[in-house]
Amino acid sequence: MTTSSFRDVEQLSAFLDGQLSQAEKSRLETRLKQEPALTILLGDLRNARSILHQTPKRTVPRNFTLDPHMAGIRPPLPRLVPAFSWASAVAAFLFIITLGGNLLGQFSFGPAAPMLAVAPATSQGSGLGSAPLNATTTPASDNSLYTPTPEAFTLMAPQTTLPSENRAIPPLPVTKSLNNPVNIWLLIWPGLALFLLGVAMIIRWLTLVKFRRRVNKK
Amino acid sequence: MDEPALIRNAQNGDLNAFNSLVLSYQVIVFNTALRILGDEDQAADASQEAFISAFRALNSYRGGSFRAWLLRTVTNACYDELRRKKRRPTTPLEPETGDGEDIETPRWLTDPNPLPEQHLDQEELEHAIQHCLENLPTDFRAVVVLADIQGLDYGEVAVAVRTPVGTVKSRLARARLRLRECLQGFRELLPAAFRLEEERGL
């Protein structure tokens, strides 16, 4: 087929669809009256077009409606999300402080721990640790082991402790650590962090339940 | 609810509004995919993909024919599927004759129960049309399916296949010419009115 004849096919095809301008249309109609081959070609194209129009429409095998998962819709975030984002940051910060505090406490107080058993015995004159010391230093104090009366303690204390030993013993870490406010916070911070985490999880759960109920209703 | 309102609501994330649009257009979308791909399962997959893509890209719709915009997504999904098929061609399961040769037509897959004659004729005509469509280049096929089977005007087809109206006009003319030649090979399957007209023409 030549280029000019393809131009004719294009014109005829557009003519069938009513896409020609008025001038083009009247020019083509004149040619159709004069050229029988062009009329046959028009008939063929019309037939092909009509057959395609008659192509049966198939019913859909299933509905193509989307569910929230397919549509990529996520449950809405609670309104308090910004606040809880900060809460998680604070919780993480507190956790680090707690962990750091614990580690520091372990390193600083760790070596002093064995002294805890000895110190009360030496300074106050009581406790199990003091017994062997008493036994070795003064045989006269043997009775005190069996009769631990307050009078005995007060009387025996100066005899059992040596001044040089008394000076060498460090101050009591136990009483100091109990009075230290940092240690109280070491209990409060993780508690607060856990509380915030719990509240955040409950709010998230409530939002999810609400969202699922709404989706199921629809 | 009218279509523009449904589209607006769907653009604001209302899935129910979008699903109403899906129900209105799923037949045309599925049939377009079916005629371009020639396989029902692939057409269903392409249609589903098209609707998912359409929902996600709904904010890019800026007015005009929603049908054309939607058919663009399904045409793209079909092109993707055809490209995938080209990369990984599959061998159809066809039975063999007693001599070990393949039976040419997969008609053995159809229901063996006797069908009303009219239904059978229509089915065979549909096979003939599908055969001729599949012999067309993909670009021509998409244009002829949209214009002659789905009844879109040139402007809508141009939107759907993202080509100028002039190209649509030219592709449609070439496609019709080729289809005319192909359909002549199935003259006995054509409806009587067309056969008589063809014979008169000859």
Coordinates of C-alpha atoms in Angstrom, one line a residue:
Chain A
M1 CA 0.0 0.0 0.0
T2 CA 1.4 3.4 -0.9
T3 CA 1.7 6.3 1.4
S4 CA -1.2 8.2 -0.2
S5 CA -3.5 5.1 0.1
F6 CA -2.6 4.8 3.8
R7 CA -3.6 8.4 4.1
D8 CA -7.0 7.4 2.6
V9 CA -7.3 4.6 5.2
E10 CA -6.6 7.1 8.0
Q11 CA -9.2 9.5 6.6
L12 CA -11.8 6.7 6.2
S13 CA -11.1 5.5 9.7
A14 CA -11.5 9.0 11.2
F15 CA -14.6 9.5 9.0
L16 CA -16.2 6.4 10.6
D17 CA -15.6 7.9 14.0
G18 CA -16.8 11.3 13.0
Q19 CA -13.4 12.8 13.6
L20 CA -13.0 14.7 10.3
S21 CA -13.6 18.4 9.9
Q22 CA -16.6 19.5 7.8
A23 CA -14.3 20.4 4.9
E24 CA -12.4 17.0 5.0
K25 CA -15.7 15.2 5.4
S26 CA -17.3 16.8 2.3
R27 CA -14.1 16.2 0.2
L28 CA -14.1 12.5 1.2
E29 CA -17.8 12.1 0.5
T30 CA -17.2 13.4 -3.0
R31 CA -14.3 11.0 -3.6
L32 CA -16.4 8.1 -2.2
K33 CA -19.0 8.8 -4.9
Q34 CA -16.4 8.7 -7.6
E35 CA -14.1 5.8 -6.4
P36 CA -15.8 2.4 -5.8
A37 CA -12.5 0.9 -4.3
L38 CA -12.6 3.6 -1.6
T39 CA -16.2 2.7 -0.9
I40 CA -15.3 -1.0 -0.5
L41 CA -12.4 -0.1 1.8
L42 CA -14.8 2.0 3.9
G43 CA -17.2 -1.0 4.1
D44 CA -14.4 -3.3 5.2
L45 CA -13.2 -0.9 7.9
R46 CA -16.8 -0.4 9.1
N47 CA -17.3 -4.2 9.3
A48 CA -14.1 -4.7 11.3
R49 CA -15.2 -1.9 13.6
S50 CA -18.7 -3.3 14.0
I51 CA -17.3 -6.8 14.8
L52 CA -15.1 -5.4 17.5
H53 CA -18.1 -3.5 18.9
Q54 CA -19.8 -6.8 19.2
T55 CA -17.1 -8.4 21.3
P56 CA -18.9 -10.0 24.2
K57 CA -18.4 -8.4 27.6
R58 CA -17.2 -10.9 30.1
T59 CA -18.4 -10.7 33.7
V60 CA -15.7 -10.0 36.3
P61 CA -14.5 -13.2 38.0
R62 CA -14.5 -11.3 41.3
N63 CA -15.0 -7.9 42.8
F64 CA -11.9 -5.8 42.7
T65 CA -12.8 -3.6 45.7
L66 CA -9.9 -2.8 48.0
D67 CA -9.6 -3.6 51.7
P68 CA -7.6 -1.3 54.0
H69 CA -4.6 -3.6 53.8
M70 CA -4.5 -3.6 50.0
A71 CA -5.0 0.1 49.9
G72 CA -2.0 0.5 52.3
I73 CA -4.1 2.3 54.9
R74 CA -2.7 2.1 58.4
P75 CA -4.6 2.6 61.6
P76 CA -4.5 6.2 62.6
L77 CA -2.0 7.2 65.3
P78 CA -3.4 8.4 68.6
R79 CA -3.5 12.2 69.1
L80 CA -1.0 11.9 71.9
V81 CA 1.6 10.4 69.6
P82 CA 3.8 13.5 69.6
A83 CA 3.7 13.6 73.4
F84 CA 4.6 9.9 73.6
S85 CA 7.4 10.3 71.1
W86 CA 8.9 12.7 73.7
A87 CA 7.9 10.2 76.4
S88 CA 9.9 7.5 74.7
A89 CA 12.9 9.7 74.3
V90 CA 12.7 10.6 78.0
A91 CA 12.2 7.0 78.9
A92 CA 15.3 6.0 76.9
F93 CA 17.2 8.9 78.5
L94 CA 16.2 7.7 82.0
F95 CA 17.0 4.1 81.1
I96 CA 20.5 5.2 80.1
I97 CA 20.9 7.2 83.3
T98 CA 19.7 4.3 85.4
L99 CA 22.0 1.8 83.7
G100 CA 24.9 4.3 83.9
G101 CA 24.1 4.9 87.6
N102 CA 24.0 1.2 88.3
L103 CA 27.3 0.6 86.6
L104 CA 29.0 3.5 88.4
G105 CA 27.6 2.3 91.7
Q106 CA 29.0 -1.1 91.1
F107 CA 32.5 0.2 90.3
S108 CA 32.6 2.7 93.1
F109 CA 30.9 0.7 95.9
G110 CA 31.9 -2.7 94.8
P111 CA 35.4 -3.0 96.5
A112 CA 34.0 -1.6 99.7
A113 CA 31.3 -4.2 100.0
P114 CA 33.4 -6.8 101.9
M115 CA 34.0 -4.1 104.6
L116 CA 30.3 -4.1 105.3
A117 CA 30.5 -7.3 107.3
V118 CA 33.5 -6.1 109.4
A119 CA 32.7 -2.4 109.9
P120 CA 29.7 -2.7 112.2
A121 CA 31.4 -5.2 114.4
T122 CA 34.5 -3.0 114.9
S123 CA 32.8 0.3 115.3
Q124 CA 29.8 -0.7 117.4
G125 CA 31.2 -3.8 119.0
S126 CA 28.5 -6.1 117.8
G127 CA 28.0 -8.5 114.9
L128 CA 29.4 -11.9 114.0
G129 CA 32.6 -10.5 112.6
S130 CA 33.6 -9.2 116.0
A131 CA 33.6 -12.6 117.7
P132 CA 36.8 -14.1 116.4
L133 CA 38.6 -10.8 116.9
N134 CA 37.5 -10.8 120.5
A135 CA 38.5 -14.4 121.0
T136 CA 42.0 -13.8 119.7
T137 CA 42.8 -10.5 121.4
T138 CA 41.4 -10.9 124.9
P139 CA 40.6 -14.3 126.4
A140 CA 38.8 -12.6 129.2
S141 CA 36.0 -11.6 126.9
D142 CA 34.9 -15.2 126.1
N143 CA 31.8 -14.8 128.3
S144 CA 30.6 -12.0 126.2
L145 CA 30.0 -14.4 123.3
Y146 CA 27.5 -16.3 125.4
T147 CA 25.9 -13.3 127.2
P148 CA 25.5 -10.5 124.7
T149 CA 24.0 -7.9 127.1
P150 CA 24.2 -4.2 126.3
E151 CA 26.3 -3.7 129.4
A152 CA 28.8 -6.2 128.2
F153 CA 29.1 -4.5 124.9
T154 CA 29.8 -1.1 126.5
L155 CA 32.3 -2.6 128.9
M156 CA 34.0 -4.8 126.3
A157 CA 34.2 -2.4 123.5
P158 CA 37.2 -0.4 124.5
Q159 CA 39.1 -3.6 125.3
T160 CA 38.4 -5.3 122.0
T161 CA 39.3 -2.4 119.6
L162 CA 42.7 -1.1 119.1
P163 CA 43.1 2.6 118.4
S164 CA 45.3 2.0 115.4
E165 CA 42.8 -0.4 113.9
N166 CA 39.9 1.9 114.6
R167 CA 41.5 4.7 112.6
A168 CA 42.3 2.5 109.6
I169 CA 38.6 1.4 109.1
P170 CA 36.8 3.6 106.5
P171 CA 33.4 5.2 107.2
L172 CA 30.3 3.0 106.8
P173 CA 29.2 2.9 103.2
V174 CA 25.9 1.3 104.0
T175 CA 24.4 4.2 106.0
K176 CA 25.8 6.6 103.4
S177 CA 24.3 4.8 100.4
L178 CA 20.9 4.7 102.1
N179 CA 20.9 8.4 102.6
N180 CA 22.1 9.1 99.1
P181 CA 19.2 10.7 97.0
V182 CA 20.7 9.4 93.7
N183 CA 19.9 5.8 94.8
I184 CA 16.2 6.7 95.3
W185 CA 16.0 8.1 91.8
L186 CA 17.5 4.9 90.5
L187 CA 14.3 3.3 91.6
I188 CA 12.0 6.1 90.5
W189 CA 13.4 6.5 86.9
P190 CA 12.8 3.0 85.7
G191 CA 9.4 3.0 87.4
L192 CA 8.5 6.2 85.5
A193 CA 9.8 4.8 82.3
L194 CA 7.8 1.6 82.6
F195 CA 4.7 3.6 83.5
L196 CA 5.0 5.8 80.4
L197 CA 5.6 2.7 78.2
G198 CA 2.6 1.0 79.7
V199 CA 0.4 4.1 79.1
A200 CA 1.6 4.4 75.5
M201 CA 0.9 0.7 74.8
I202 CA -2.6 1.0 76.3
I203 CA -3.4 4.0 74.1
R204 CA -2.0 2.3 71.0
W205 CA -4.1 -0.8 71.8
L206 CA -7.3 1.3 72.3
T207 CA -6.7 3.1 69.0
L208 CA -6.3 -0.2 67.1
V209 CA -9.4 -1.6 68.7
K210 CA -11.4 1.5 67.7
F211 CA -10.0 1.4 64.1
R212 CA -10.8 -2.3 63.7
R213 CA -14.4 -1.8 65.0
R214 CA -14.8 1.1 62.5
V215 CA -13.5 -1.0 59.6
N216 CA -15.7 -4.0 60.5
K217 CA -18.7 -1.8 60.7
K218 CA -18.1 -0.6 57.2
Chain B
M1 CA -23.5 10.0 45.1
D2 CA -22.3 11.5 41.9
E3 CA -18.9 10.6 40.4
P4 CA -17.0 13.9 41.1
A5 CA -18.1 13.7 44.8
L6 CA -16.9 10.1 45.0
I7 CA -13.6 11.0 43.4
R8 CA -13.1 13.9 45.8
N9 CA -13.9 11.7 48.8
A10 CA -11.6 9.0 47.6
Q11 CA -8.9 11.6 47.1
N12 CA -9.3 12.4 50.8
G13 CA -8.7 8.8 51.7
D14 CA -12.3 7.5 51.8
L15 CA -11.9 3.9 50.7
N16 CA -15.7 3.3 50.5
A17 CA -16.0 6.1 48.0
F18 CA -13.2 4.6 46.0
N19 CA -14.8 1.1 46.1
S20 CA -18.0 2.6 44.7
L21 CA -15.9 3.8 41.8
V22 CA -14.3 0.3 41.5
L23 CA -17.7 -1.3 41.3
S24 CA -18.8 1.1 38.5
Y25 CA -15.7 0.6 36.4
Q26 CA -14.5 -2.9 37.1
V27 CA -16.2 -4.4 34.1
I28 CA -14.6 -2.0 31.6
V29 CA -11.3 -2.3 33.3
F30 CA -11.3 -6.1 33.4
N31 CA -12.5 -6.4 29.8
T32 CA -9.8 -4.0 28.6
A33 CA -7.2 -6.0 30.4
L34 CA -8.6 -9.3 29.0
R35 CA -8.6 -8.1 25.4
I36 CA -5.0 -6.7 25.7
L37 CA -3.6 -9.8 27.6
G38 CA -5.9 -12.5 26.2
D39 CA -5.8 -14.4 29.5
E40 CA -8.5 -14.2 32.2
D41 CA -6.3 -14.8 35.2
Q42 CA -3.7 -12.3 34.1
A43 CA -6.4 -9.8 33.3
A44 CA -7.8 -10.2 36.8
D45 CA -4.4 -9.6 38.3
A46 CA -3.7 -6.6 36.1
S47 CA -7.2 -5.2 37.0
Q48 CA -6.5 -5.6 40.7
E49 CA -3.1 -4.0 40.3
A50 CA -4.6 -1.2 38.3
F51 CA -7.1 -0.4 41.0
I52 CA -4.5 -0.5 43.8
S53 CA -2.2 1.9 41.7
A54 CA -5.2 4.1 41.0
F55 CA -6.0 4.5 44.7
R56 CA -2.5 5.3 45.5
A57 CA -2.1 7.8 42.7
L58 CA -5.5 9.3 43.0
N59 CA -4.2 12.7 43.9
S60 CA -2.5 12.9 40.5
Y61 CA -5.9 12.9 38.9
R62 CA -6.6 16.5 37.9
G63 CA -10.0 16.3 36.3
G64 CA -11.1 15.3 32.8
S65 CA -12.3 11.8 31.9
F66 CA -11.9 9.6 35.0
R67 CA -12.6 6.6 32.8
A68 CA -9.7 7.5 30.6
W69 CA -7.4 8.1 33.6
L70 CA -8.4 4.8 35.1
L71 CA -7.9 2.9 31.8
R72 CA -4.4 4.4 31.6
T73 CA -3.5 2.6 34.9
V74 CA -4.9 -0.7 33.5
T75 CA -3.1 -0.2 30.2
N76 CA 0.1 0.4 32.1
A77 CA -0.5 -2.7 34.2
C78 CA -1.1 -4.7 31.0
Y79 CA 2.1 -3.4 29.4
D80 CA 4.0 -4.5 32.5
E81 CA 2.5 -7.9 32.4
L82 CA 3.3 -8.3 28.7
R83 CA 6.9 -7.2 29.3
R84 CA 7.1 -9.8 32.1
K85 CA 5.7 -12.5 29.8
K86 CA 8.2 -11.6 27.2
R87 CA 11.1 -11.9 29.7
R88 CA 9.8 -15.2 31.1
P89 CA 7.8 -16.9 28.3
T90 CA 5.6 -19.8 29.4
T91 CA 4.7 -22.9 27.4
P92 CA 1.0 -23.5 27.2
L93 CA -0.3 -26.8 28.3
E94 CA -1.7 -28.4 25.1
P95 CA -2.7 -32.0 24.7
E96 CA -1.0 -34.3 22.2
T97 CA -2.6 -36.4 19.5
G98 CA -2.1 -40.1 19.3
D99 CA 1.0 -39.4 17.1
G100 CA 2.6 -37.3 19.7
E101 CA 1.8 -34.0 17.9
D102 CA 0.3 -31.0 19.7
I103 CA -3.3 -30.3 19.1
E104 CA -3.3 -26.8 17.6
T105 CA -6.3 -25.3 19.4
P106 CA -6.9 -25.3 23.2
R107 CA -10.6 -26.0 22.5
W108 CA -10.2 -29.2 24.6
L109 CA -10.2 -27.0 27.6
T110 CA -13.7 -25.8 27.1
D111 CA -16.7 -27.4 28.7
P112 CA -17.6 -30.6 26.8
N113 CA -21.3 -30.3 27.6
P114 CA -23.4 -29.3 24.6
L115 CA -24.0 -25.6 24.5
P116 CA -26.7 -23.6 22.7
E117 CA -25.7 -22.9 19.1
Q118 CA -25.8 -19.2 19.5
H119 CA -23.6 -19.3 22.5
L120 CA -21.1 -21.4 20.7
D121 CA -21.1 -19.1 17.7
Q122 CA -20.5 -16.1 19.9
E123 CA -17.7 -17.9 21.7
E124 CA -16.0 -18.8 18.5
L125 CA -16.3 -15.2 17.2
E126 CA -14.8 -14.0 20.4
H127 CA -11.9 -16.4 19.9
A128 CA -11.4 -15.2 16.4
I129 CA -11.4 -11.5 17.5
Q130 CA -9.0 -12.3 20.4
H131 CA -6.7 -14.2 17.9
C132 CA -6.6 -11.2 15.6
L133 CA -6.0 -8.8 18.4
E134 CA -3.1 -10.8 19.7
N135 CA -1.5 -10.6 16.3
L136 CA -1.4 -6.8 16.5
P137 CA 1.6 -4.9 18.0
T138 CA 0.8 -4.0 21.7
D139 CA 0.5 -0.2 21.0
F140 CA -2.0 -0.8 18.2
R141 CA -3.9 -3.4 20.3
A142 CA -4.4 -1.0 23.2
V143 CA -5.7 1.7 20.9
V144 CA -8.2 -0.5 19.1
V145 CA -9.4 -2.1 22.3
L146 CA -10.0 1.3 23.9
A147 CA -11.6 2.9 20.9
D148 CA -13.5 0.1 19.2
I149 CA -14.3 -2.3 22.1
Q150 CA -14.7 0.1 25.0
G151 CA -16.0 3.0 22.9
L152 CA -13.6 5.7 24.1
D153 CA -13.3 8.8 21.9
Y154 CA -9.9 9.8 20.4
G155 CA -9.2 12.3 23.2
E156 CA -9.8 9.7 25.9
V157 CA -7.7 7.1 24.1
A158 CA -4.9 9.7 23.8
V159 CA -5.1 10.2 27.6
A160 CA -5.2 6.5 28.3
V161 CA -2.2 5.6 26.2
R162 CA -0.4 8.9 26.7
T163 CA 0.1 9.7 23.0
P164 CA -1.1 12.6 20.8
V165 CA -4.5 12.4 19.2
G166 CA -2.8 12.3 15.7
T167 CA -0.9 9.1 16.7
V168 CA -4.1 7.5 18.0
K169 CA -5.8 8.3 14.7
S170 CA -2.9 6.7 12.7
R171 CA -2.6 3.7 15.0
L172 CA -6.3 3.0 14.9
A173 CA -6.4 3.2 11.1
R174 CA -3.5 0.7 10.9
A175 CA -5.0 -1.6 13.5
R176 CA -8.4 -1.7 11.7
L177 CA -6.7 -2.4 8.4
R178 CA -4.8 -5.3 9.9
L179 CA -7.9 -6.6 11.7
R180 CA -9.9 -6.5 8.5
E181 CA -7.4 -8.7 6.9
C182 CA -7.2 -11.1 9.8
L183 CA -11.0 -11.3 10.3
Q184 CA -11.4 -12.2 6.6
G185 CA -9.7 -15.5 7.5
F186 CA -12.6 -16.2 9.9
R187 CA -15.4 -15.3 7.5
E188 CA -17.4 -18.4 8.3
L189 CA -17.5 -17.3 12.0
L190 CA -18.7 -13.8 11.3
P191 CA -22.4 -13.0 11.8
A192 CA -24.5 -13.6 8.7
A193 CA -25.1 -9.8 8.1
F194 CA -21.3 -9.2 7.8
R195 CA -20.8 -12.2 5.6
L196 CA -23.4 -11.1 3.1
E197 CA -22.0 -7.6 3.1
E198 CA -18.5 -9.0 2.5
E199 CA -19.7 -11.2 -0.4
R200 CA -21.5 -8.2 -1.9
G201 CA -18.3 -6.2 -1.6
L202 CA -16.3 -9.0 -3.3

